[in-house]
Each structure stands twice: as structure tokens, then as C-alpha cells.
mmCIF file of C-alpha atoms in Angstrom:
data_model
loop_
_atom_site.group_PDB
_atom_site.id
_atom_site.type_symbol
_atom_site.label_atom_id
_atom_site.label_comp_id
_atom_site.label_asym_id
_atom_site.label_seq_id
_atom_site.Cartn_x
_atom_site.Cartn_y
_atom_site.Cartn_z
ATOM 1 C CA UNK A 22 -51.949 -18.396 -41.122
ATOM 2 C CA UNK A 23 -48.682 -20.106 -42.015
ATOM 3 C CA UNK A 24 -48.953 -22.380 -45.064
ATOM 4 C CA UNK A 25 -47.018 -25.604 -45.620
ATOM 5 C CA UNK A 26 -46.193 -25.322 -49.312
ATOM 6 C CA UNK A 27 -43.796 -28.243 -49.856
ATOM 7 C CA UNK A 28 -42.585 -31.362 -48.048
ATOM 8 C CA UNK A 29 -39.654 -33.343 -49.449
ATOM 9 C CA UNK A 30 -38.678 -36.641 -47.784
ATOM 10 C CA UNK A 31 -35.225 -37.998 -48.596
ATOM 11 C CA UNK A 32 -33.561 -41.350 -47.922
ATOM 12 C CA UNK A 33 -30.015 -42.718 -48.310
ATOM 13 C CA UNK A 34 -29.458 -44.967 -51.283
ATOM 14 C CA UNK A 35 -28.695 -48.097 -49.239
ATOM 15 C CA UNK A 36 -31.820 -50.062 -48.282
ATOM 16 C CA UNK A 37 -32.032 -53.494 -46.662
ATOM 17 C CA UNK A 38 -34.639 -55.923 -45.436
ATOM 18 C CA UNK A 39 -35.052 -55.939 -41.677
ATOM 19 C CA UNK A 40 -33.904 -59.571 -41.444
ATOM 20 C CA UNK A 41 -30.670 -58.752 -43.291
ATOM 21 C CA UNK A 42 -29.925 -55.862 -40.935
ATOM 22 C CA UNK A 43 -30.534 -58.095 -37.929
ATOM 23 C CA UNK A 44 -28.278 -60.797 -39.333
ATOM 24 C CA UNK A 45 -25.445 -58.295 -39.835
ATOM 25 C CA UNK A 46 -25.749 -56.443 -36.538
ATOM 26 C CA UNK A 47 -26.431 -59.307 -34.118
ATOM 27 C CA UNK A 48 -22.819 -60.568 -33.902
ATOM 28 C CA UNK A 49 -21.561 -56.995 -33.490
ATOM 29 C CA UNK A 50 -23.787 -56.456 -30.470
ATOM 30 C CA UNK A 51 -23.461 -59.754 -28.603
ATOM 31 C CA UNK A 52 -21.439 -62.953 -28.782
ATOM 32 C CA UNK A 53 -23.954 -64.786 -26.578
ATOM 33 C CA UNK A 54 -26.274 -67.018 -28.669
ATOM 34 C CA UNK A 55 -29.094 -66.671 -26.110
ATOM 35 C CA UNK A 56 -28.903 -62.888 -26.255
ATOM 36 C CA UNK A 57 -28.889 -62.978 -30.033
ATOM 37 C CA UNK A 58 -32.132 -64.960 -29.996
ATOM 38 C CA UNK A 59 -33.721 -62.226 -27.877
ATOM 39 C CA UNK A 60 -32.371 -59.502 -30.187
ATOM 40 C CA UNK A 61 -33.647 -61.299 -33.284
ATOM 41 C CA UNK A 62 -37.085 -61.744 -31.746
ATOM 42 C CA UNK A 63 -37.258 -58.067 -30.767
ATOM 43 C CA UNK A 64 -36.201 -56.918 -34.243
ATOM 44 C CA UNK A 65 -38.787 -59.175 -35.889
ATOM 45 C CA UNK A 66 -41.585 -57.831 -33.650
ATOM 46 C CA UNK A 67 -41.213 -54.232 -34.888
ATOM 47 C CA UNK A 68 -43.281 -54.787 -38.028
ATOM 48 C CA UNK A 69 -40.556 -53.066 -40.059
ATOM 49 C CA UNK A 70 -39.948 -54.418 -43.536
ATOM 50 C CA UNK A 71 -36.999 -52.339 -44.726
ATOM 51 C CA UNK A 72 -34.688 -49.597 -43.484
ATOM 52 C CA UNK A 73 -32.237 -47.262 -45.182
ATOM 53 C CA UNK A 74 -28.671 -46.790 -43.934
ATOM 54 C CA UNK A 75 -26.071 -44.090 -44.403
ATOM 55 C CA UNK A 76 -23.443 -46.681 -45.385
ATOM 56 C CA UNK A 77 -23.395 -50.087 -47.052
ATOM 57 C CA UNK A 78 -24.344 -52.634 -44.421
ATOM 58 C CA UNK A 79 -20.963 -54.355 -44.285
ATOM 59 C CA UNK A 80 -19.265 -51.024 -43.424
ATOM 60 C CA UNK A 81 -20.768 -51.148 -39.922
ATOM 61 C CA UNK A 82 -18.434 -54.006 -38.982
ATOM 62 C CA UNK A 83 -15.491 -51.624 -39.035
ATOM 63 C CA UNK A 84 -16.905 -48.294 -37.916
ATOM 64 C CA UNK A 85 -14.198 -46.248 -36.224
ATOM 65 C CA UNK A 86 -14.379 -44.183 -33.038
ATOM 66 C CA UNK A 87 -16.920 -41.422 -32.489
ATOM 67 C CA UNK A 88 -14.826 -38.775 -34.244
ATOM 68 C CA UNK A 89 -14.654 -40.864 -37.405
ATOM 69 C CA UNK A 90 -18.354 -41.695 -37.438
ATOM 70 C CA UNK A 91 -19.219 -38.059 -36.826
ATOM 71 C CA UNK A 92 -17.134 -37.053 -39.841
ATOM 72 C CA UNK A 93 -19.217 -39.492 -41.875
ATOM 73 C CA UNK A 94 -22.336 -37.910 -40.388
ATOM 74 C CA UNK A 95 -21.305 -34.440 -41.571
ATOM 75 C CA UNK A 96 -20.647 -35.624 -45.126
ATOM 76 C CA UNK A 97 -23.764 -37.750 -45.551
ATOM 77 C CA UNK A 98 -26.055 -35.368 -43.645
ATOM 78 C CA UNK A 99 -24.989 -32.390 -45.753
ATOM 79 C CA UNK A 100 -25.626 -34.311 -48.970
ATOM 80 C CA UNK A 101 -29.057 -35.512 -47.834
ATOM 81 C CA UNK A 102 -30.022 -32.058 -46.545
ATOM 82 C CA UNK A 103 -28.996 -30.498 -49.847
ATOM 83 C CA UNK A 104 -31.097 -32.957 -51.831
ATOM 84 C CA UNK A 105 -34.110 -32.555 -49.554
ATOM 85 C CA UNK A 106 -34.086 -28.761 -49.546
ATOM 86 C CA UNK A 107 -33.461 -28.505 -53.292
ATOM 87 C CA UNK A 108 -36.375 -30.860 -53.923
ATOM 88 C CA UNK A 109 -38.704 -28.978 -51.564
ATOM 89 C CA UNK A 110 -37.860 -25.596 -53.093
ATOM 90 C CA UNK A 111 -38.324 -26.968 -56.589
ATOM 91 C CA UNK A 112 -41.737 -28.342 -55.606
ATOM 92 C CA UNK A 113 -42.732 -24.923 -54.235
ATOM 93 C CA UNK A 114 -41.281 -23.240 -57.354
ATOM 94 C CA UNK A 115 -39.039 -21.138 -55.165
ATOM 95 C CA UNK A 116 -35.331 -20.351 -55.419
ATOM 96 C CA UNK A 117 -32.759 -20.736 -52.678
ATOM 97 C CA UNK A 118 -32.427 -16.974 -52.378
ATOM 98 C CA UNK A 119 -36.148 -16.760 -51.532
ATOM 99 C CA UNK A 120 -35.506 -18.426 -48.160
ATOM 100 C CA UNK A 121 -35.463 -16.041 -45.197
ATOM 101 C CA UNK A 122 -35.230 -18.458 -42.244
ATOM 102 C CA UNK A 123 -33.821 -21.969 -41.756
ATOM 103 C CA UNK A 124 -34.283 -24.275 -38.799
ATOM 104 C CA UNK A 125 -32.055 -27.352 -38.927
ATOM 105 C CA UNK A 126 -32.465 -30.256 -36.542
ATOM 106 C CA UNK A 127 -30.660 -33.515 -35.841
ATOM 107 C CA UNK A 128 -29.898 -35.580 -32.771
ATOM 108 C CA UNK A 129 -27.561 -38.161 -34.367
ATOM 109 C CA UNK A 130 -24.472 -36.057 -35.115
ATOM 110 C CA UNK A 131 -22.889 -32.692 -34.468
ATOM 111 C CA UNK A 132 -21.232 -30.126 -36.682
ATOM 112 C CA UNK A 133 -19.804 -26.631 -36.277
ATOM 113 C CA UNK A 134 -20.316 -24.925 -38.680
ATOM 114 C CA UNK A 135 -23.760 -26.526 -38.555
ATOM 115 C CA UNK A 136 -25.185 -28.393 -41.531
ATOM 116 C CA UNK A 137 -27.435 -25.474 -42.457
ATOM 117 C CA UNK A 138 -24.378 -23.215 -42.718
ATOM 118 C CA UNK A 139 -22.694 -25.719 -45.029
ATOM 119 C CA UNK A 140 -25.722 -25.534 -47.319
ATOM 120 C CA UNK A 141 -25.443 -21.789 -47.946
ATOM 121 C CA UNK A 142 -22.689 -21.943 -50.615
ATOM 122 C CA UNK A 143 -23.915 -25.270 -51.990
ATOM 123 C CA UNK A 144 -27.434 -24.062 -52.754
ATOM 124 C CA UNK A 145 -26.873 -20.343 -53.163
ATOM 125 C CA UNK A 146 -28.829 -19.319 -50.075
ATOM 126 C CA UNK A 147 -28.551 -15.637 -49.207
ATOM 127 C CA UNK A 148 -25.728 -14.562 -46.920
ATOM 128 C CA UNK A 149 -28.265 -12.820 -44.655
ATOM 129 C CA UNK A 150 -30.513 -15.875 -44.221
ATOM 130 C CA UNK A 151 -31.480 -16.355 -40.566
ATOM 131 C CA UNK A 152 -30.470 -19.748 -39.161
ATOM 132 C CA UNK A 153 -31.397 -21.762 -36.084
ATOM 133 C CA UNK A 154 -29.623 -25.126 -35.733
ATOM 134 C CA UNK A 155 -31.050 -27.408 -33.060
ATOM 135 C CA UNK A 156 -29.705 -30.456 -31.227
ATOM 136 C CA UNK A 157 -31.380 -32.447 -28.457
ATOM 137 C CA UNK A 158 -35.069 -32.366 -29.338
ATOM 138 C CA UNK A 159 -34.840 -35.860 -30.779
ATOM 139 C CA UNK A 160 -37.965 -37.423 -32.250
ATOM 140 C CA UNK A 161 -40.156 -34.470 -31.254
ATOM 141 C CA UNK A 162 -38.186 -32.072 -33.468
ATOM 142 C CA UNK A 163 -40.194 -32.753 -36.624
ATOM 143 C CA UNK A 164 -43.360 -31.438 -34.994
ATOM 144 C CA UNK A 165 -41.558 -28.852 -32.854
ATOM 145 C CA UNK A 166 -39.661 -27.608 -35.902
ATOM 146 C CA UNK A 167 -42.863 -26.904 -37.813
ATOM 147 C CA UNK A 168 -44.215 -25.103 -34.751
ATOM 148 C CA UNK A 169 -41.097 -22.955 -34.277
ATOM 149 C CA UNK A 170 -40.861 -21.994 -37.966
ATOM 150 C CA UNK A 171 -44.550 -21.104 -37.745
ATOM 151 C CA UNK A 172 -43.800 -18.905 -34.708
ATOM 152 C CA UNK A 173 -41.166 -17.059 -36.723
ATOM 153 C CA UNK A 174 -43.503 -16.565 -39.691
ATOM 154 C CA UNK A 175 -46.286 -15.186 -37.518
ATOM 155 C CA UNK A 176 -43.908 -12.314 -36.777
ATOM 156 C CA UNK A 177 -42.587 -12.169 -40.363
ATOM 157 C CA UNK A 178 -45.693 -12.835 -42.495
ATOM 158 C CA UNK A 179 -44.006 -11.999 -45.815
ATOM 159 C CA UNK A 180 -41.122 -14.452 -45.283
ATOM 160 C CA UNK A 181 -40.329 -17.998 -46.383
ATOM 161 C CA UNK A 182 -39.097 -20.414 -43.713
ATOM 162 C CA UNK A 183 -37.743 -23.940 -44.043
ATOM 163 C CA UNK A 184 -37.312 -26.828 -41.661
ATOM 164 C CA UNK A 185 -34.565 -29.351 -42.446
ATOM 165 C CA UNK A 186 -34.210 -32.609 -40.519
ATOM 166 C CA UNK A 187 -31.465 -35.202 -40.983
ATOM 167 C CA UNK A 188 -31.131 -38.279 -38.793
ATOM 168 C CA UNK A 189 -28.456 -40.929 -39.369
ATOM 169 C CA UNK A 190 -29.342 -43.253 -36.527
ATOM 170 C CA UNK A 191 -27.242 -46.118 -37.880
ATOM 171 C CA UNK A 192 -24.041 -44.167 -37.195
ATOM 172 C CA UNK A 193 -24.801 -44.216 -33.454
ATOM 173 C CA UNK A 194 -24.387 -48.011 -33.400
ATOM 174 C CA UNK A 195 -22.981 -49.191 -30.067
ATOM 175 C CA UNK A 196 -21.176 -52.475 -30.525
ATOM 176 C CA UNK A 197 -20.927 -54.974 -27.646
ATOM 177 C CA UNK A 198 -23.835 -53.238 -25.880
ATOM 178 C CA UNK A 199 -26.149 -56.105 -24.960
ATOM 179 C CA UNK A 200 -28.787 -53.973 -23.213
ATOM 180 C CA UNK A 201 -32.481 -54.202 -23.961
ATOM 181 C CA UNK A 202 -32.458 -50.547 -25.014
ATOM 182 C CA UNK A 203 -29.796 -51.234 -27.641
ATOM 183 C CA UNK A 204 -31.631 -54.351 -28.826
ATOM 184 C CA UNK A 205 -34.732 -52.220 -29.426
ATOM 185 C CA UNK A 206 -32.887 -49.272 -30.966
ATOM 186 C CA UNK A 207 -30.886 -51.333 -33.447
ATOM 187 C CA UNK A 208 -34.104 -52.918 -34.681
ATOM 188 C CA UNK A 209 -36.206 -49.761 -34.816
ATOM 189 C CA UNK A 210 -34.328 -46.708 -36.073
ATOM 190 C CA UNK A 211 -33.530 -45.919 -39.688
ATOM 191 C CA UNK A 212 -31.756 -43.135 -41.569
ATOM 192 C CA UNK A 213 -33.484 -40.353 -43.467
ATOM 193 C CA UNK A 214 -33.999 -36.651 -43.989
ATOM 194 C CA UNK A 215 -36.715 -34.197 -44.926
ATOM 195 C CA UNK A 216 -37.264 -30.558 -45.768
ATOM 196 C CA UNK A 217 -40.451 -28.569 -45.282
ATOM 197 C CA UNK A 218 -41.081 -25.172 -46.864
ATOM 198 C CA UNK A 219 -43.480 -22.890 -45.001
ATOM 199 C CA UNK A 220 -44.778 -19.508 -46.142
ATOM 200 C CA UNK A 221 -46.000 -16.609 -44.068
ATOM 201 C CA UNK A 222 -49.548 -15.399 -44.559
ATOM 202 C CA UNK A 223 -48.503 -12.596 -46.930
ATOM 203 C CA UNK A 224 -45.732 -14.443 -48.782
ATOM 204 C CA UNK A 225 -46.172 -15.051 -52.505
ATOM 205 C CA UNK A 226 -45.555 -18.677 -53.501
ATOM 206 C CA UNK A 227 -46.210 -19.875 -57.070
ATOM 207 C CA UNK A 228 -46.205 -23.621 -56.401
ATOM 208 C CA UNK A 229 -49.530 -25.507 -56.572
ATOM 209 C CA UNK A 230 -49.371 -26.704 -52.955
ATOM 210 C CA UNK A 231 -49.517 -23.059 -51.810
ATOM 211 C CA UNK A 232 -53.221 -23.135 -52.684
ATOM 212 C CA UNK A 233 -54.008 -26.689 -51.547
ATOM 213 C CA UNK A 234 -51.571 -27.581 -48.760
ATOM 214 C CA UNK A 235 -52.370 -27.379 -45.064
ATOM 215 C CA UNK A 236 -52.281 -24.245 -42.933
ATOM 216 C CA UNK A 237 -50.926 -24.266 -39.393
ATOM 217 C CA UNK A 238 -53.894 -23.310 -37.228
ATOM 218 C CA UNK A 239 -52.392 -23.732 -33.746
ATOM 219 C CA UNK A 240 -49.568 -25.432 -31.846
ATOM 220 C CA UNK A 241 -49.018 -26.707 -28.331
ATOM 221 C CA UNK A 242 -45.885 -27.720 -26.418
ATOM 222 C CA UNK A 243 -45.822 -29.985 -23.368
ATOM 223 C CA UNK A 244 -43.072 -31.046 -20.967
ATOM 224 C CA UNK A 245 -43.538 -33.906 -18.526
ATOM 225 C CA UNK A 246 -41.490 -33.545 -15.313
ATOM 226 C CA UNK A 247 -39.546 -36.443 -13.805
ATOM 227 C CA UNK A 248 -39.244 -38.230 -17.143
ATOM 228 C CA UNK A 249 -35.675 -37.361 -18.157
ATOM 229 C CA UNK A 250 -34.577 -40.995 -17.848
ATOM 230 C CA UNK A 251 -37.223 -42.282 -20.269
ATOM 231 C CA UNK A 252 -35.770 -41.217 -23.664
ATOM 232 C CA UNK A 253 -32.435 -39.726 -24.670
ATOM 233 C CA UNK A 254 -28.714 -40.299 -25.047
ATOM 234 C CA UNK A 255 -25.854 -41.002 -22.693
ATOM 235 C CA UNK A 256 -22.917 -39.348 -24.454
ATOM 236 C CA UNK A 257 -19.882 -41.607 -24.075
ATOM 237 C CA UNK A 258 -16.413 -41.850 -25.601
ATOM 238 C CA UNK A 259 -17.970 -44.326 -28.048
ATOM 239 C CA UNK A 260 -20.614 -41.801 -29.077
ATOM 240 C CA UNK A 261 -24.348 -41.773 -28.432
ATOM 241 C CA UNK A 262 -25.610 -44.563 -26.153
ATOM 242 C CA UNK A 263 -29.385 -44.925 -26.338
ATOM 243 C CA UNK A 264 -31.689 -44.309 -23.377
ATOM 244 C CA UNK A 265 -35.050 -45.878 -24.145
ATOM 245 C CA UNK A 266 -37.529 -47.389 -21.695
ATOM 246 C CA UNK A 267 -41.016 -48.822 -21.661
ATOM 247 C CA UNK A 268 -42.127 -45.689 -19.810
ATOM 248 C CA UNK A 269 -42.834 -43.944 -23.117
ATOM 249 C CA UNK A 270 -46.129 -45.793 -23.580
ATOM 250 C CA UNK A 271 -47.090 -45.134 -19.959
ATOM 251 C CA UNK A 272 -46.566 -41.382 -20.399
ATOM 252 C CA UNK A 273 -48.683 -41.366 -23.541
ATOM 253 C CA UNK A 274 -51.574 -43.160 -21.888
ATOM 254 C CA UNK A 275 -51.356 -40.916 -18.812
ATOM 255 C CA UNK A 276 -51.077 -37.516 -20.500
ATOM 256 C CA UNK A 277 -52.338 -37.673 -24.086
ATOM 257 C CA UNK A 278 -56.099 -38.002 -23.515
ATOM 258 C CA UNK A 279 -56.292 -34.653 -21.731
ATOM 259 C CA UNK A 280 -53.480 -32.999 -23.724
ATOM 260 C CA UNK A 281 -55.125 -33.629 -27.088
ATOM 261 C CA UNK A 282 -58.678 -32.988 -25.984
ATOM 262 C CA UNK A 283 -57.802 -29.672 -24.316
ATOM 263 C CA UNK A 284 -55.756 -28.621 -27.356
ATOM 264 C CA UNK A 285 -58.652 -29.351 -29.670
ATOM 265 C CA UNK A 286 -61.224 -27.799 -27.344
ATOM 266 C CA UNK A 287 -59.257 -24.557 -27.398
ATOM 267 C CA UNK A 288 -59.950 -24.496 -31.130
ATOM 268 C CA UNK A 289 -63.608 -25.476 -30.819
ATOM 269 C CA UNK A 290 -62.948 -29.058 -31.922
ATOM 270 C CA UNK A 291 -63.142 -32.636 -30.644
ATOM 271 C CA UNK A 292 -61.317 -35.818 -31.576
ATOM 272 C CA UNK A 293 -64.191 -36.684 -33.926
ATOM 273 C CA UNK A 294 -63.509 -33.517 -35.966
ATOM 274 C CA UNK A 295 -60.010 -34.687 -36.953
ATOM 275 C CA UNK A 296 -59.863 -36.374 -40.339
ATOM 276 C CA UNK A 297 -56.090 -36.884 -40.585
ATOM 277 C CA UNK A 298 -53.875 -38.092 -37.738
ATOM 278 C CA UNK A 299 -50.126 -37.678 -38.343
ATOM 279 C CA UNK A 300 -48.436 -39.443 -35.441
ATOM 280 C CA UNK A 301 -44.709 -39.954 -35.017
ATOM 281 C CA UNK A 302 -44.179 -43.662 -35.787
ATOM 282 C CA UNK A 303 -42.045 -44.284 -32.735
ATOM 283 C CA UNK A 304 -42.640 -48.024 -32.804
ATOM 284 C CA UNK A 305 -45.508 -50.501 -32.427
ATOM 285 C CA UNK A 306 -45.975 -49.907 -28.695
ATOM 286 C CA UNK A 307 -45.938 -46.140 -29.175
ATOM 287 C CA UNK A 308 -48.528 -46.200 -31.963
ATOM 288 C CA UNK A 309 -50.705 -48.603 -29.996
ATOM 289 C CA UNK A 310 -50.482 -46.306 -26.975
ATOM 290 C CA UNK A 311 -51.597 -43.330 -29.087
ATOM 291 C CA UNK A 312 -54.653 -45.280 -30.198
ATOM 292 C CA UNK A 313 -55.514 -46.437 -26.685
ATOM 293 C CA UNK A 314 -55.087 -42.963 -25.207
ATOM 294 C CA UNK A 315 -57.288 -41.283 -27.798
ATOM 295 C CA UNK A 316 -59.815 -44.081 -28.245
ATOM 296 C CA UNK A 317 -58.953 -44.411 -31.924
ATOM 297 C CA UNK A 318 -58.657 -47.543 -34.087
ATOM 298 C CA UNK A 319 -55.403 -48.639 -35.691
ATOM 299 C CA UNK A 320 -56.720 -47.388 -39.037
ATOM 300 C CA UNK A 321 -56.657 -43.792 -37.751
ATOM 301 C CA UNK A 322 -52.856 -44.010 -37.812
ATOM 302 C CA UNK A 323 -52.587 -45.924 -41.073
ATOM 303 C CA UNK A 324 -50.078 -43.444 -42.535
ATOM 304 C CA UNK A 325 -47.806 -43.802 -39.501
ATOM 305 C CA UNK A 326 -47.989 -47.601 -39.477
ATOM 306 C CA UNK A 327 -47.171 -47.670 -43.185
ATOM 307 C CA UNK A 328 -44.183 -45.366 -42.721
ATOM 308 C CA UNK A 329 -42.857 -47.500 -39.857
ATOM 309 C CA UNK A 330 -43.074 -50.614 -42.026
ATOM 310 C CA UNK A 331 -41.411 -48.915 -44.990
ATOM 311 C CA UNK A 332 -38.487 -47.038 -43.382
ATOM 312 C CA UNK A 333 -38.551 -47.576 -39.598
ATOM 313 C CA UNK A 334 -38.369 -44.792 -37.026
ATOM 314 C CA UNK A 335 -36.398 -41.865 -38.510
ATOM 315 C CA UNK A 336 -36.402 -39.848 -35.270
ATOM 316 C CA UNK A 337 -37.211 -36.200 -36.074
ATOM 317 C CA UNK A 338 -37.717 -36.916 -39.783
ATOM 318 C CA UNK A 339 -40.339 -39.609 -39.256
ATOM 319 C CA UNK A 340 -43.413 -37.447 -38.732
ATOM 320 C CA UNK A 341 -42.339 -35.275 -41.676
ATOM 321 C CA UNK A 342 -42.264 -38.354 -43.917
ATOM 322 C CA UNK A 343 -45.778 -39.127 -42.660
ATOM 323 C CA UNK A 344 -46.807 -35.549 -43.507
ATOM 324 C CA UNK A 345 -45.430 -36.012 -47.034
ATOM 325 C CA UNK A 346 -47.350 -39.284 -47.380
ATOM 326 C CA UNK A 347 -50.588 -37.509 -46.402
ATOM 327 C CA UNK A 348 -50.421 -35.548 -49.656
ATOM 328 C CA UNK A 349 -53.368 -33.315 -50.498
ATOM 329 C CA UNK A 350 -56.447 -33.886 -48.348
ATOM 330 C CA UNK A 351 -59.975 -32.676 -49.170
ATOM 331 C CA UNK A 352 -60.451 -28.970 -48.487
ATOM 332 C CA UNK A 353 -61.474 -28.342 -44.906
ATOM 333 C CA UNK A 354 -59.877 -31.537 -43.549
ATOM 334 C CA UNK A 355 -58.370 -30.956 -40.129
ATOM 335 C CA UNK A 356 -55.297 -32.845 -39.013
ATOM 336 C CA UNK A 357 -53.185 -33.195 -35.901
ATOM 337 C CA UNK A 358 -49.450 -33.785 -36.301
ATOM 338 C CA UNK A 359 -47.633 -34.764 -33.113
ATOM 339 C CA UNK A 360 -44.500 -36.351 -31.713
ATOM 340 C CA UNK A 361 -42.622 -37.141 -28.485
ATOM 341 C CA UNK A 362 -38.977 -36.623 -27.625
ATOM 342 C CA UNK A 363 -36.450 -36.427 -24.790
ATOM 343 C CA UNK A 364 -37.549 -34.507 -21.741
ATOM 344 C CA UNK A 365 -40.028 -36.154 -22.096
ATOM 345 C CA UNK A 366 -41.623 -33.474 -24.240
ATOM 346 C CA UNK A 367 -44.444 -33.462 -26.767
ATOM 347 C CA UNK A 368 -45.481 -31.135 -29.559
ATOM 348 C CA UNK A 369 -48.873 -30.855 -31.252
ATOM 349 C CA UNK A 370 -49.668 -29.023 -34.494
ATOM 350 C CA UNK A 371 -53.236 -28.442 -35.672
ATOM 351 C CA UNK A 372 -53.506 -28.320 -39.469
ATOM 352 C CA UNK A 373 -56.305 -27.518 -41.879
ATOM 353 C CA UNK A 374 -56.140 -28.246 -45.592
ATOM 354 C CA UNK A 375 -57.243 -25.478 -47.918
#
């Protein structure tokens, strides 16, 4: 089985209290005092204490057009990705030239050459490293990325694969957009990155987590028809305009009970056999919907609630930060890591700690 041998979360240096972010952004989004009251109330209801941003908070007053903000994305994303991957490789006691396959994912900026290509000379990755940049999976990409790297390693059991996620949600800020979706998004999403090192079954890895980290036992993908308008982006001249509706919770409660139970049953397990739940912290309503759908108490998702409070929703990086926070579990502990994204699509990964 594929082994997860290192997880390295990374955050930008700028961090602010939720109330300070709200105070700065509110006048940029609406000049109507009544609308600002609604925005402030929605931001306060997220349960988020702090969030990190790609830029100092006052820089968002004067963000330029999409081309300018995307240039900032490329610079900051490359730096964060470099730090995350270097940290993950160091933790696994591997060198950059040991990496055989890279999957890079982001849904908050675009780059060609892609960010993973920009890392090759910076970190000394091999010129023949296989690369797969991804755009469009959104929040589900943390879970889907682990699953797709696992798929590669099943066919290349002696190889080392890495997943890199960078999301700079703050750079997608849409000023003068007084929609409910933008009110929610500007109070929920934060900036962050992560790198995960995975090893094929026959790969030799000296780091300590190689013997104690989780193995990927199984994965499952799901796509829910007629839900394209629930989560995503409208790409405009001003950049990425959020699509986000209350239908997310409805989809979870409709589909997740059977999705999760059938996934576990295929591996001879039930919900009661899972000792570690690693849910994408999409927001309070999303986490509550996970609990309702699976008949689990809030405490079952304690790691996800804590991550939401500490850094907000980091899109594809969020569930990877939760995975890092899980640390080393007792041998034999089974976990389910899962997330939702545009489509609407879902990805489930069954883990077992060694």
C-alpha cells in the first residue's frame, strides 16, 4: 500500500484576527451600512479566530486588475510551495532528486509554466520528474490529490510522489460585490499551502513517519449530477467571482450517509470502526452537515473544527492541514479523509496508521 511519509502545512507570514479582516474588507465590498451589518454578522458567525493572507491587509485596498493579482499569486504561491515541499522532504529525510512524480493543485490562480515547473530549478528536482498540474478541483483537491498520487504509486511501487497545494483565496477578492456568496466567502476563506510526500509500497524512505504514518487503503470518487451551480467560480474580467450556495449542506445530507457507509462496507468496516475523521473544514454548516449525515457528534470532527478556527477554509489545502494536525495515531487506527468541491464532486480516502 501507498504510505504517507510526510505532511508539511505552510502559511503566509501575515495573520490577522477575523474582526480586523472584516473591518478592513467591509467598506471595499459595500458602501451600504445595512449591508455591512449583514456582512459583519456573517463573518462573526463562522467561528474563525484568525486567518492568514498573502499580502499585508492594507494592500487589499489597492489591488489591481486580475492580471496584476495573478502575478502576485505566481510569486507568493511559488515561494509557499517551495517552503512546503522542502519542509516535507526534510521531514521524510529525502532529497529533491528522490521525487519521481508531482501533482500540483490550486484553484485561486493560474500559471504557465505551472508552479510545479517553477520549483524544479529552485529545489533541484530532476529534469525527468513527472508532473501533473491541476486546476478546477477546488476544495476537493486535497483529498483527490492524495488519491491520484496513490493511483500513480500503485503502478510505480518503487517511486516517491508528492502532492503540493497552494491556495491564495484572498487574491480573488471581488470589491463592490454585495452578494451573499461574497459575504460568506470573504469571511470564510484563508490563504495557505501544504505538501504531502507519499511512497510506493517498495520505496525506501528513511524518515521516521515511513514506519508510523498512515497507509492509503482505498479511495472513492463521487460526482453529483445537476449540482454545477452549487460551488465554483464565474471567471470575469475582474478575476474569480465566487459561486457558493446553501445547497452544499443539502447535498451532504442527501448523499453522504450511503456514500460513506458503502465505501466502508466495501472494506469490511462500519462508521463505528473509524477512529479518526479528517473532514474538509468547509465552514460551520458544512461540518454540521457531515455530523448529521453520518450520525456523529461534533467531537468526531474536532481536528477540522480546530483548523477552521485557527486558519479558516484553505480550499484544497484545508484537509491536508487537518491531516498534519492528526499526527501519529495509535497503530491500527483507521481514518477517513474526505472533501467536497465543484461539480459537485466528493473524494474519500481510507487510511490506516501503522
